[in-house]
Short mmCIF file of C-alpha atoms and ligand atoms in Angstrom, two decimals:
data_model
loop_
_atom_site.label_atom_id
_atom_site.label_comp_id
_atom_site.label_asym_id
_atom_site.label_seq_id
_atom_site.Cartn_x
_atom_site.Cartn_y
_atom_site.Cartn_z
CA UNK A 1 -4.93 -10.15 -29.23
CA UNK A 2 -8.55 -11.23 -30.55
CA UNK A 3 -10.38 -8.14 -31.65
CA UNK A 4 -14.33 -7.92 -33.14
CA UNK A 5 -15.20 -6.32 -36.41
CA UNK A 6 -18.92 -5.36 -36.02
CA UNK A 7 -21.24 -3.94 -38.75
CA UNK A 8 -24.87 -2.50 -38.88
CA UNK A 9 -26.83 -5.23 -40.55
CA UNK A 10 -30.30 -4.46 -40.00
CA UNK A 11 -32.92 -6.61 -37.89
CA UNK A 12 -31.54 -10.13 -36.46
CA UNK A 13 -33.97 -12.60 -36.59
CA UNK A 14 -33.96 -16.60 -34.85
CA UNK A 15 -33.58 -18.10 -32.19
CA UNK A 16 -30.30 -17.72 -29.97
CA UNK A 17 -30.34 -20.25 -26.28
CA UNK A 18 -29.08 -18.98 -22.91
CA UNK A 19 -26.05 -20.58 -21.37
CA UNK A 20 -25.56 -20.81 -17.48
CA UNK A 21 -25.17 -18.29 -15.36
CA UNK A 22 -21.80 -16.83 -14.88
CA UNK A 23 -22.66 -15.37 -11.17
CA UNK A 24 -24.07 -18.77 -10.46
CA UNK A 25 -21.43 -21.13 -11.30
CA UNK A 26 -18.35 -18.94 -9.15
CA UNK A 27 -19.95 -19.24 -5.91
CA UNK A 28 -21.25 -22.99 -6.43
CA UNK A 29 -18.25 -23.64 -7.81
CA UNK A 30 -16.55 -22.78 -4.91
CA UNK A 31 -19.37 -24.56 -2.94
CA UNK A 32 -17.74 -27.82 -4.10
CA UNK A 33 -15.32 -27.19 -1.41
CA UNK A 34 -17.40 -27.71 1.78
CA UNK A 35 -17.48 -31.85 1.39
CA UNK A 36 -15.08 -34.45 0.57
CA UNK A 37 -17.59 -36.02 -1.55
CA UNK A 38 -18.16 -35.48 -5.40
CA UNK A 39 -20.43 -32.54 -6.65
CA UNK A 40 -21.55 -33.10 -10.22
CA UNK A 41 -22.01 -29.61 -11.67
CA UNK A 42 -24.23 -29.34 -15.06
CA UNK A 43 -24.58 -26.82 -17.58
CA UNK A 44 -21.73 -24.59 -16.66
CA UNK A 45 -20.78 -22.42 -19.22
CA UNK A 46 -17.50 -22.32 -20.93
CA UNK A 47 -15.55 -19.03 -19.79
CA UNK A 48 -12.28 -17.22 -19.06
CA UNK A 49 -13.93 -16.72 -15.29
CA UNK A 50 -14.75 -20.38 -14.93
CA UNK A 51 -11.27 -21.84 -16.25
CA UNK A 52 -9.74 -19.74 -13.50
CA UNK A 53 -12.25 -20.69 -10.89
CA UNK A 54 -11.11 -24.47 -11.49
CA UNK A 55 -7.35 -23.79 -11.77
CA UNK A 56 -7.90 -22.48 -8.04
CA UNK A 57 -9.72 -25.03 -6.85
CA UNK A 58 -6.85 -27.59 -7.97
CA UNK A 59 -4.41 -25.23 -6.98
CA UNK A 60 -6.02 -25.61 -3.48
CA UNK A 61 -6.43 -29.78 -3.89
CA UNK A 62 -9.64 -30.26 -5.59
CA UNK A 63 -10.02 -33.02 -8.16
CA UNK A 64 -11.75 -31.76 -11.27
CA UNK A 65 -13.13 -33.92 -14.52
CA UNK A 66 -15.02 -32.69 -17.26
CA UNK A 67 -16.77 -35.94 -18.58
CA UNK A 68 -18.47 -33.75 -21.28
CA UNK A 69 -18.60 -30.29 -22.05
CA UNK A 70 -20.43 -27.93 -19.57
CA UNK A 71 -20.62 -30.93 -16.68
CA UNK A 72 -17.71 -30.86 -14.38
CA UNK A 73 -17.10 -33.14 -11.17
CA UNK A 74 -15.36 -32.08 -8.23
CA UNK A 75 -13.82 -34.00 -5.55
CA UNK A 76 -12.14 -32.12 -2.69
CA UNK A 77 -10.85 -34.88 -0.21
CA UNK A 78 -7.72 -33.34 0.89
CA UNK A 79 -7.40 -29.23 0.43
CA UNK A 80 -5.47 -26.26 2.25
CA UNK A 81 -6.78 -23.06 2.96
CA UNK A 82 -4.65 -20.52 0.67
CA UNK A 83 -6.05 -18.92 -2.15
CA UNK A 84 -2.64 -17.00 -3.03
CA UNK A 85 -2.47 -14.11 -5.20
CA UNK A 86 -1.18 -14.43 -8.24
CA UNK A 87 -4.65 -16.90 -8.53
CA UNK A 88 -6.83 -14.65 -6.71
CA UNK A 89 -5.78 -11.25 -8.83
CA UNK A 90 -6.72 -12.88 -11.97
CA UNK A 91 -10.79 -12.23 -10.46
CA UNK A 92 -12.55 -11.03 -7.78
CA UNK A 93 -15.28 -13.26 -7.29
CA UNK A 94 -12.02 -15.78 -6.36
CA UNK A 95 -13.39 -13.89 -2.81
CA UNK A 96 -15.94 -16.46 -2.51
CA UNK A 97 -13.05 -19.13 -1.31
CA UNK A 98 -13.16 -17.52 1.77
CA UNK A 99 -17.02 -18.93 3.20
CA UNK A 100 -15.91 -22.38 1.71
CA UNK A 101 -12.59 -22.81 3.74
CA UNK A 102 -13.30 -21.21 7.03
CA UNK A 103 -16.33 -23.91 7.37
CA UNK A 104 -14.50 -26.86 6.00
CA UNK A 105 -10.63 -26.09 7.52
CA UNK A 106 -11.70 -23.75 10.29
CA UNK A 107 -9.03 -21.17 9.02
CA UNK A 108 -8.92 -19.61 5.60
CA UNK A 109 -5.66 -16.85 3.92
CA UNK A 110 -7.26 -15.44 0.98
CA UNK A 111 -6.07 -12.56 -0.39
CA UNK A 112 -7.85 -9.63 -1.35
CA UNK A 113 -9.25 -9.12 -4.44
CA UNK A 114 -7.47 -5.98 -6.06
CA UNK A 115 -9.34 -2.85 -8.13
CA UNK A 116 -11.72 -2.73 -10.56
CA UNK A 117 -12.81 -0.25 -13.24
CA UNK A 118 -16.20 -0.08 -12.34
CA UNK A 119 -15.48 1.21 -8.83
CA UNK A 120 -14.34 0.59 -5.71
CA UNK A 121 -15.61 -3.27 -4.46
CA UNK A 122 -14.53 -3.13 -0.98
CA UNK A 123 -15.07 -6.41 1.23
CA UNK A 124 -16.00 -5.15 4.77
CA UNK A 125 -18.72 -6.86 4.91
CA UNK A 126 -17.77 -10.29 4.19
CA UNK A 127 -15.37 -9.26 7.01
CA UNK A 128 -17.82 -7.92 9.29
CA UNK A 129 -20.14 -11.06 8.82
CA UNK A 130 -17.45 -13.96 9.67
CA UNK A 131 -16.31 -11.53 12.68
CA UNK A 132 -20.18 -11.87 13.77
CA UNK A 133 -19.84 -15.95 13.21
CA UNK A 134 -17.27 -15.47 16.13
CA UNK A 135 -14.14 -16.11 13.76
CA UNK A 136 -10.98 -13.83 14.19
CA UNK A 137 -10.37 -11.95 10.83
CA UNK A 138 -6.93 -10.10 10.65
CA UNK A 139 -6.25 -8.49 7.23
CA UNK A 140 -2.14 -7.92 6.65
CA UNK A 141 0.05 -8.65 3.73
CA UNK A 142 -3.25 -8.27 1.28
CA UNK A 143 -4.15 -11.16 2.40
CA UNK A 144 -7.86 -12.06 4.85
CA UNK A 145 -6.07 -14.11 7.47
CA UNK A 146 -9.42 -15.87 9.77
CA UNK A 147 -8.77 -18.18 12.56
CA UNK A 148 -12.71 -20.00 12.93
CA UNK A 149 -11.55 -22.43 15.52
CA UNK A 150 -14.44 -20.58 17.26
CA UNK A 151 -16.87 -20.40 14.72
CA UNK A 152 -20.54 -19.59 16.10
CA UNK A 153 -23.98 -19.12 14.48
CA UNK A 154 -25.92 -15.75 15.30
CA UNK A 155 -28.00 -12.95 14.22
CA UNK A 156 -26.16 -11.03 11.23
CA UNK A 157 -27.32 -7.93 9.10
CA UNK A 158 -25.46 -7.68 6.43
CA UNK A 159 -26.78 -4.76 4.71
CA UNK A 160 -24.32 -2.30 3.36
CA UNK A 161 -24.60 1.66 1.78
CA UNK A 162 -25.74 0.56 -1.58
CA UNK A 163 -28.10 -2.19 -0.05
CA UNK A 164 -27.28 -6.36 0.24
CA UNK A 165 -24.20 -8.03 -0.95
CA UNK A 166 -24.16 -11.24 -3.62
CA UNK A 167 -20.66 -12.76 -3.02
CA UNK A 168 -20.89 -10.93 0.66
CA UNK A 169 -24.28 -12.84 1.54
CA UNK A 170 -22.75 -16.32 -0.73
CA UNK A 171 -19.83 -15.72 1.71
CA UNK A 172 -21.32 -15.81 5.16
CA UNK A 173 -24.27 -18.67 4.01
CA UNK A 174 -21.69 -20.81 3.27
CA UNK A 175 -19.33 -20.54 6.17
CA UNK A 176 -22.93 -20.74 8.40
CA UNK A 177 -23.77 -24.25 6.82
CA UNK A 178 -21.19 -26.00 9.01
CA UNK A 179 -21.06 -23.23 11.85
CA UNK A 180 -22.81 -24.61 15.40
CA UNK A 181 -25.78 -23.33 15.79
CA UNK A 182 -28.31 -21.09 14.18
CA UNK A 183 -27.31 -18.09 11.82
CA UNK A 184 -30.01 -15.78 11.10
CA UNK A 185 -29.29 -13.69 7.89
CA UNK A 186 -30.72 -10.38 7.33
CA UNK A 187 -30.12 -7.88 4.51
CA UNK A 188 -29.71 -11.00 2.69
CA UNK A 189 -29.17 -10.32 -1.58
CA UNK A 190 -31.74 -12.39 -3.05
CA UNK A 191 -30.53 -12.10 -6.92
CA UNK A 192 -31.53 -15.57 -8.49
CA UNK A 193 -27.78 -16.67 -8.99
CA UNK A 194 -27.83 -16.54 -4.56
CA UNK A 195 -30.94 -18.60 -5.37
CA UNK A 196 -29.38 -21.12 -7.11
CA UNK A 197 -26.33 -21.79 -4.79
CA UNK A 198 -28.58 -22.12 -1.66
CA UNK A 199 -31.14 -24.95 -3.25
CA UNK A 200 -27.48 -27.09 -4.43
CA UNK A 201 -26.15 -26.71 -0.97
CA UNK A 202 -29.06 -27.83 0.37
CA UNK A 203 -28.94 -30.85 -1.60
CA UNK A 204 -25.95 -31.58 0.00
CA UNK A 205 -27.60 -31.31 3.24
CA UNK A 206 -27.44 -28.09 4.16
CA UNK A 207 -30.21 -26.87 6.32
CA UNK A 208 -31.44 -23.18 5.15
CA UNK A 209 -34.73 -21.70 5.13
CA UNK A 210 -35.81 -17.88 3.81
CA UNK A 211 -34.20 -18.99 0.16
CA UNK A 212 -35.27 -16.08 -1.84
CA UNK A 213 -36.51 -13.59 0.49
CA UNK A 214 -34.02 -10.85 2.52
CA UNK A 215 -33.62 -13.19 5.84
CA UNK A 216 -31.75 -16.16 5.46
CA UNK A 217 -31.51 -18.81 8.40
CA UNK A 218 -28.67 -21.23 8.46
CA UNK A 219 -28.92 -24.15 11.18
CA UNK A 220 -25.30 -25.10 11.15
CA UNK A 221 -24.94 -29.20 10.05
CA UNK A 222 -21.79 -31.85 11.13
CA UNK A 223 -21.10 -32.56 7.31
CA UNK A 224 -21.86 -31.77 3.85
CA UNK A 225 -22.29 -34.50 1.24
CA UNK A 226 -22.13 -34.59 -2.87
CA UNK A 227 -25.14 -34.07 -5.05
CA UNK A 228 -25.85 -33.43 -8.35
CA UNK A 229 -26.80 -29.73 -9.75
CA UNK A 230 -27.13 -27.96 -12.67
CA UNK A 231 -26.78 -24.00 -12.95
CA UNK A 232 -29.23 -21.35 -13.73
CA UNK A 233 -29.82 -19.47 -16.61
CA UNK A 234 -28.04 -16.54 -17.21
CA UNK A 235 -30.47 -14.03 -16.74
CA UNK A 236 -27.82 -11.02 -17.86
CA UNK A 237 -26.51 -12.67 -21.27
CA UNK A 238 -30.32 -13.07 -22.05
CA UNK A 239 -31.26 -9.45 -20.93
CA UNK A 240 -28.35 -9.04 -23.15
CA UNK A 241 -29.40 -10.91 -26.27
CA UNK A 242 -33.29 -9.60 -25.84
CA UNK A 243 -31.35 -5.60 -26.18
CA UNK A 244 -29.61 -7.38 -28.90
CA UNK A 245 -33.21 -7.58 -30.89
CA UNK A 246 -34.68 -4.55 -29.68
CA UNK A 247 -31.84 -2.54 -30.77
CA UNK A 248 -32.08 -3.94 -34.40
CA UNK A 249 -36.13 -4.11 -34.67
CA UNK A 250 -35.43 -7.25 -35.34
CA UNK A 251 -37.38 -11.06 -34.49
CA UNK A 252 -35.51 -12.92 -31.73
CA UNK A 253 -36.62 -15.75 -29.54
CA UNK A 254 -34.19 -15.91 -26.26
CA UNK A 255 -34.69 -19.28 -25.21
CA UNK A 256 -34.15 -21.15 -21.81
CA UNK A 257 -34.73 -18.22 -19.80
CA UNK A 258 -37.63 -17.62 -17.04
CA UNK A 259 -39.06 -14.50 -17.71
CA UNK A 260 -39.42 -14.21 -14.19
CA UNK A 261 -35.79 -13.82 -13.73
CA UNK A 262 -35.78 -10.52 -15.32
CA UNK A 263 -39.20 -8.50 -13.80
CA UNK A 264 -37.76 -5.57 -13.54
CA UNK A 265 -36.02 -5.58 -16.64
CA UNK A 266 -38.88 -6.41 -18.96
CA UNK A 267 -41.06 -4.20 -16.97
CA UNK A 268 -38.65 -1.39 -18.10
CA UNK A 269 -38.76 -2.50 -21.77
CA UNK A 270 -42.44 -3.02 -21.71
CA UNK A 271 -42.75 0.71 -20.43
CA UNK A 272 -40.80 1.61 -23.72
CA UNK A 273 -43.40 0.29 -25.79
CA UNK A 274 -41.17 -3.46 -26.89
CA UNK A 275 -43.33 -5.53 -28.25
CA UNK A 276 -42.31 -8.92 -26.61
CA UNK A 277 -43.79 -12.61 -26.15
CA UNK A 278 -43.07 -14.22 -22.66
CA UNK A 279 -43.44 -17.88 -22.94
CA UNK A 280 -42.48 -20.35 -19.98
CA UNK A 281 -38.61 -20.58 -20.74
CA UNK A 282 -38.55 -17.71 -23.41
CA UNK A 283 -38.64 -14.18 -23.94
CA UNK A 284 -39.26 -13.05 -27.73
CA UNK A 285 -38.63 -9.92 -29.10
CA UNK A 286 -40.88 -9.15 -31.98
CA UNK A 287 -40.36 -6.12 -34.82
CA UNK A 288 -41.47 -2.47 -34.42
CA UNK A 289 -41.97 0.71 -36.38
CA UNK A 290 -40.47 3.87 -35.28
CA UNK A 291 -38.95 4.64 -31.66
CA UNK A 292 -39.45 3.20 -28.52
CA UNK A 293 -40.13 5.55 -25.66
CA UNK A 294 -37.36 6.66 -23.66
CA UNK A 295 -37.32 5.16 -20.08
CA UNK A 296 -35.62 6.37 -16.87
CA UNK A 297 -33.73 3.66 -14.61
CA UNK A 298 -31.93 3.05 -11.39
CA UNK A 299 -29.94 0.21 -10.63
CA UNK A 300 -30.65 -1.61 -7.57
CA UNK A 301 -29.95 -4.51 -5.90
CA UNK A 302 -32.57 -7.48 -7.09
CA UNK A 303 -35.12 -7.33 -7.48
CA UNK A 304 -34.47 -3.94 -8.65
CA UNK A 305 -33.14 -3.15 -12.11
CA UNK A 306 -29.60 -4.98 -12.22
CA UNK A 307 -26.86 -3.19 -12.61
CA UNK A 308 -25.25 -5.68 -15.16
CA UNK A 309 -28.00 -4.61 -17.68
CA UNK A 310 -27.83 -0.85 -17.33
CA UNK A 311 -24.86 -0.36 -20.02
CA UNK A 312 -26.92 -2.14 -22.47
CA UNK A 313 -30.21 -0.62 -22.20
CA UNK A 314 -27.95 2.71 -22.22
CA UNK A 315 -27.04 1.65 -25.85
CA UNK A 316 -30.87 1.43 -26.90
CA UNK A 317 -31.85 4.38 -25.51
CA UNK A 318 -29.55 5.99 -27.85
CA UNK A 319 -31.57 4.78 -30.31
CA UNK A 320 -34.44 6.40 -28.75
CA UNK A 321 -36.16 9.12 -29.42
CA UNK A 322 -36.50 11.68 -26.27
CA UNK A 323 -34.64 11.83 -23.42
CA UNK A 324 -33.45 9.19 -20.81
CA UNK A 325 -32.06 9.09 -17.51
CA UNK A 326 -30.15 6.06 -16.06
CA UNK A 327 -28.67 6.46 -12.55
CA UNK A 328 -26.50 3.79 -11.02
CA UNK A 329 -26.66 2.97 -7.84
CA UNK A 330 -24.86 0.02 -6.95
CA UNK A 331 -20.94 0.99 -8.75
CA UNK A 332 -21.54 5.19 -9.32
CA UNK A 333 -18.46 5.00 -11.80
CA UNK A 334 -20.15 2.14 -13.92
CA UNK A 335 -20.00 4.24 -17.10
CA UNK A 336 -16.72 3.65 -18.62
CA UNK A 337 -18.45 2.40 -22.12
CA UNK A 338 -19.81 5.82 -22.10
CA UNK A 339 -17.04 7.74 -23.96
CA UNK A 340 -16.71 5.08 -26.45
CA UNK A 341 -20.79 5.58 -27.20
CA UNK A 342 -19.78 9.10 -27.92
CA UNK A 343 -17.31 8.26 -30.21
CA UNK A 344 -19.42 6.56 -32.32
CA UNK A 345 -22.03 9.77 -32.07
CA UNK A 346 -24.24 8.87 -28.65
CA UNK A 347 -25.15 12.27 -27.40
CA UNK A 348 -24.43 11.28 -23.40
CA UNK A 349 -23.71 13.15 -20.34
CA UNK A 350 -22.43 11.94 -17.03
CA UNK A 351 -23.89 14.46 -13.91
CA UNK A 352 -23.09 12.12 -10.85
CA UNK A 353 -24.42 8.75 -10.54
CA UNK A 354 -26.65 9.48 -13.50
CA UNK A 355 -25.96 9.18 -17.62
CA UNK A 356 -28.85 11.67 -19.69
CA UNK A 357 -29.13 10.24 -22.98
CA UNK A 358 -30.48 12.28 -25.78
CA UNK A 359 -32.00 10.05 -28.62
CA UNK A 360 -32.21 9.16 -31.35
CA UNK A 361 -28.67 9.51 -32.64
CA UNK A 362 -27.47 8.19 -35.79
CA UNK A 363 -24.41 6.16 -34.74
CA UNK A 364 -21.26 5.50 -37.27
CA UNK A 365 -18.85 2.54 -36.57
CA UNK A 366 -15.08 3.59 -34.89
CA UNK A 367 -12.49 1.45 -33.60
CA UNK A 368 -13.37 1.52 -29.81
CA UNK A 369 -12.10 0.45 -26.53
CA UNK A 370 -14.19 -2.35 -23.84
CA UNK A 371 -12.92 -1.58 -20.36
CA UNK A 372 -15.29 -3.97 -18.62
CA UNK A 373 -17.51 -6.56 -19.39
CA UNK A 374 -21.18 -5.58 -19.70
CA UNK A 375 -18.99 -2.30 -21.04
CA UNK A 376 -18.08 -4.33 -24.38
CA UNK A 377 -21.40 -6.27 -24.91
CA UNK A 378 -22.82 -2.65 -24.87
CA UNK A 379 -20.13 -1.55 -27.38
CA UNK A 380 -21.14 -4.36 -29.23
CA UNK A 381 -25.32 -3.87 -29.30
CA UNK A 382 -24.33 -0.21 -30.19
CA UNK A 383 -22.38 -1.17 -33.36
CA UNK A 384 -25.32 -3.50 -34.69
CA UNK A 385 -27.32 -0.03 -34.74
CA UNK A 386 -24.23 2.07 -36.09
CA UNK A 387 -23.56 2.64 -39.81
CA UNK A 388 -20.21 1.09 -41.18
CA UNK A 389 -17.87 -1.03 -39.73
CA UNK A 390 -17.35 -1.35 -35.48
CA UNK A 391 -13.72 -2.48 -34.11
CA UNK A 392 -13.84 -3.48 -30.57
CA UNK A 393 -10.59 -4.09 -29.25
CA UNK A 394 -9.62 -5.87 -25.30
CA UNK A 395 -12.73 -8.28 -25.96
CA UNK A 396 -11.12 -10.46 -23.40
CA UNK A 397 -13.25 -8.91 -20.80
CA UNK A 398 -16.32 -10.16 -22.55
CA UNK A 399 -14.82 -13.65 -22.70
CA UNK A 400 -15.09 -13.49 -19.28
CA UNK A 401 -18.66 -13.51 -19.04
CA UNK A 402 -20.31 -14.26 -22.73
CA UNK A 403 -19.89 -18.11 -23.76
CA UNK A 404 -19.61 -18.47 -27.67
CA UNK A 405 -21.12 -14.47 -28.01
CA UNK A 406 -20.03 -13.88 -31.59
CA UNK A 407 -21.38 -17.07 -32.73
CA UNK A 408 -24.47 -16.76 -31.44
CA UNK A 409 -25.53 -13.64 -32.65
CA UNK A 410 -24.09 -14.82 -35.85
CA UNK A 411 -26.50 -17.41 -36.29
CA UNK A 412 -29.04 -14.83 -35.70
CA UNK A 413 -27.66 -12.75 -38.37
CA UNK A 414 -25.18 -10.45 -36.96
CA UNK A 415 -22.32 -9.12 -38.94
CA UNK A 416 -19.69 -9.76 -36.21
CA UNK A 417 -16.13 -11.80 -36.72
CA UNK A 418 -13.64 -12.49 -33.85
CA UNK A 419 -10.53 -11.28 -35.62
CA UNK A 420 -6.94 -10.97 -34.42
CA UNK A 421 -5.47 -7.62 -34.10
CA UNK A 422 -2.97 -8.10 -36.81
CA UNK A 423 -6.38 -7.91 -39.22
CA UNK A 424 -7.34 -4.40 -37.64
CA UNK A 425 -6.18 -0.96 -40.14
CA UNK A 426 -2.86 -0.13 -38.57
CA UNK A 427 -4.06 3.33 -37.96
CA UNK A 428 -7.24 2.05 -35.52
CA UNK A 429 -4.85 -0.44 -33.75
CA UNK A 430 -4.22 1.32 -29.50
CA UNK A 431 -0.46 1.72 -28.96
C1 LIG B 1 -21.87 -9.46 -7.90
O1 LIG B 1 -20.67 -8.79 -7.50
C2 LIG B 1 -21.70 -9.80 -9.37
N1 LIG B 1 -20.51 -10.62 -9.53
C3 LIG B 1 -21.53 -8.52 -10.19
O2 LIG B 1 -21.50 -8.87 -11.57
C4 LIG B 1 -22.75 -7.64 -9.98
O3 LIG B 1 -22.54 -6.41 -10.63
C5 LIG B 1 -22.94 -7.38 -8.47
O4 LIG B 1 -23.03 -8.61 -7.74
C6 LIG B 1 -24.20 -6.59 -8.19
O5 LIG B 1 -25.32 -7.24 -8.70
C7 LIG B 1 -20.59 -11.94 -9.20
O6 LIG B 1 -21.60 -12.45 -8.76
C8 LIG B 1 -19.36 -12.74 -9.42
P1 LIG B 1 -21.93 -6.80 -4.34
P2 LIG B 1 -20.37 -8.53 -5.95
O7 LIG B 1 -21.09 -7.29 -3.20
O8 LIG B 1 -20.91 -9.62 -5.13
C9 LIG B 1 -20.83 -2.74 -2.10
C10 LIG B 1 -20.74 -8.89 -13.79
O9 LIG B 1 -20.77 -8.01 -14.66
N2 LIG B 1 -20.14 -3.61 -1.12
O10 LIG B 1 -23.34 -7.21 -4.38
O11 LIG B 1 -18.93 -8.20 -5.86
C11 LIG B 1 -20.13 -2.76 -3.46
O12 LIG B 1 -19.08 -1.84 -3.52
C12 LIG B 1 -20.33 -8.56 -12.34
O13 LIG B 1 -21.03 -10.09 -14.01
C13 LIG B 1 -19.60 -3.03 0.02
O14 LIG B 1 -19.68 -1.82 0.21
O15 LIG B 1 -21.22 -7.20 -5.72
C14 LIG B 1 -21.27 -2.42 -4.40
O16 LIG B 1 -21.44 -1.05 -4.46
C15 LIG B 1 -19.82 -7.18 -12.20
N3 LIG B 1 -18.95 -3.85 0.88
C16 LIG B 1 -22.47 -3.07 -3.71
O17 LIG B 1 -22.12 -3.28 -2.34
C17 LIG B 1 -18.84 -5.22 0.69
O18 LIG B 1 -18.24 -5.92 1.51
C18 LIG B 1 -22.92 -4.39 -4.32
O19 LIG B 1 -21.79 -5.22 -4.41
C19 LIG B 1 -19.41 -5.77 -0.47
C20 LIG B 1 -20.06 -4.95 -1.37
#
């Protein structure tokens, strides 16, 4: 099993480019599905997540090329509508089959996406919003069984305790674009990566207005035809590589990103003093003196702080002097890389929903455990600050969600090697 050998090695400095977004390229992915005509999908990235994504969709009957690397085309002119489980258990957001198929086959058996460590990720309301498009959901043998022989548009809110739903909202749009009728969407998610799959299926003729904004309405169309799209940015592996450069004080340019993709998150980092340059398609990180100031965060759905960047900005704030206080608020238990900080000397405490970080801390490397992935990549930015040498072992969660990670930030100056196991002192390796 691949492991990472990380080592303190003072500021990075360069340029390192965004690839597409992860959270993007699942749902529109799974977008393909609603025609039988080819979608030509650009700038996908290269992960674990997205290999399994396509075995599904062939699994199901979709025809998929890869003329060059990060463009994929999809034909689906003949598919069924099971998504079995021993496909669907290798990752959740598998879930977002289920809009897809009851649109296109007017019945869908999907089944249920199982646990996660960052807490529990129930699906009631992807259930409760294709019960409200008049479809007959009946959940038994962990799998969603829906009859939409009766599918309907209509007035849905979709809002749930911790706020809007991505793959919930992704869900119900795309089983509206071929619904009769009008859907009217409210409690929408508008996170860019929902963004991004509503502007490619309306270029294959899907008729939504609200794109961006908390009410979505869907008039329901007879067919959906090819296009051509390419995917976002990933806003969270550049959040990611712009911690990357604070943490080190070093000179980084993250390039191909919108600035405006990230508001909340650079407001947060401006209020801690980073000295940054925002450019059109770039965010650059430029060198300080001293400590930042410590900032306190909750996570919220966008365009609130995301989630996906709190574990990282935890690891700079250990590096802070003062005191800190991130609360999470979308997945309470989302703090699993928190032990492992400790081990390498972060002075943390969990009280609830809420992590208080006393900085600065001097951090020393240890052979440490990723449970999740933002978990590693904060495991990771931690070890660039730590003294001595960093093993990170189960990096195949941040396969899932990082394209090419460890040679980026090498290029940038980073001390990390992808290493097998076998390479690791016998005494670090888990049992
Ligand atoms: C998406 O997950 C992302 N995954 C997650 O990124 C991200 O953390 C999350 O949105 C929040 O931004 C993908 O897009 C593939 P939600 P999703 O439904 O859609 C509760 C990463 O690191 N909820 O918006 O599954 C839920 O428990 C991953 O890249 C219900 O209660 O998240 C959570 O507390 C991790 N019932 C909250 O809503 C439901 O039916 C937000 O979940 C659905 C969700």
């Amino acid at each position: 099993m691949d492991v990472f050998k990380v080592s303190g090695n003072g500021p990075l400095n360069g340029q390192i480019d965004v690839g597409g977004a992860k959270n993007a390229a699942l749902p529109i992915l799974a977008a393909t599905l609603l025609s039988d005509e080819t979608v030509t999908l650009r700038n996908v990235p290269d992960l674990s997540d997205m290999r399994f994504m396509l075995e599904i969709l062939r699994h199901i009957g979709a025809e998929t090329v890869q003329p060059e690397p990060g463009v994929w085309k999809i034909t689906s002119k003949k598919i069924t509508h099971i998504a079995p489980y021993d496909l669907v258990r290798k990752m959740r957001a598998s879930v977002c089959l289920l809009g897809p198929l009851v649109a296109r086959m007017r019945k869908a058996e999907v089944s249920i996406p199982g646990g996660c460590v960052i807490g529990p990720r129930p699906i009631d309301l992807h259930i409760k919003g294709l019960k409200k498009l008049n479809c007959q959901v009946e959940i038994s043998n962990g799998y969603v069984h829906v009859d939409a022989s009766e599918i309907q548009g209509g007035p849905i809110f979709l809002g749930g305790r911790s706020g809007s739903t991505v793959t919930g909202t992704a869900n119900i749009v795309m089983a509206a674009t071929l619904a009769p009728g009008t859907t009217r969407l409210e409690c929408a998610a508008c996170e860019p990566e929902v963004v991004d799959l509503c502007n490619m299926l309306v270029k294959m003729g899907a008729k939504i207005t609200g794109i961006g904004s908390p009410e979505l309405v869907i008039t329901g169309v007879e067919k959906l035809h090819g296009c051509e799209h390419s995917v976002i940015a990933d806003r969270i592996e550049a959040g990611t590589f712009v911690i990357a450069g604070a943490i080190t004080r070093g000179d980084v340019t993250v390039k191909g990103i919108a600035p405006k993709l990230l508001g909340a998150f650079l407001d947060k980092l401006e209020e801690a003093g980073l000295p940054m340059e925002l450019g059109e398609d770039y965010i650059r990180v430029l060198p300080y003196q001293g400590s930042l100031k410590t900032v306190d965060v909750v996570t919220l759905p966008h365009p609130g702080y995301p989630t996906d960047l709190q574990a990282q900005l935890g690891a700079l704030m250990t590096q802070t002097e003062g005191l800190s206080i991130i609360t999470e608020r979308i997945y309470p238990n989302r703090f699993m890389h928190v032990p492992e900080l400790q081990r390498m000397g972060a002075d943390i405490s969990i009280e609830g929903p809420s992590a208080i970080i006393k900085g600065a801390s001097k951090l020393s490397g240890a052979p440490v455990m990723a449970s999740d992935l933002r978990a590693s990549a904060a495991l990771i930015l931690a070890a660039f600050a730590a003294e001595g040498d960093t093993w990170i072992q189960r990096i195949y969660h941040l396969d899932r969600g990082y394209e090419r990670f460890e040679q980026k930030l090498a290029a940038i100056g980073a001390k990390i090697e992808r290493l097998s196991d076998k390479d690791m002192p016998k005494e670090l390796l888990e049992d």
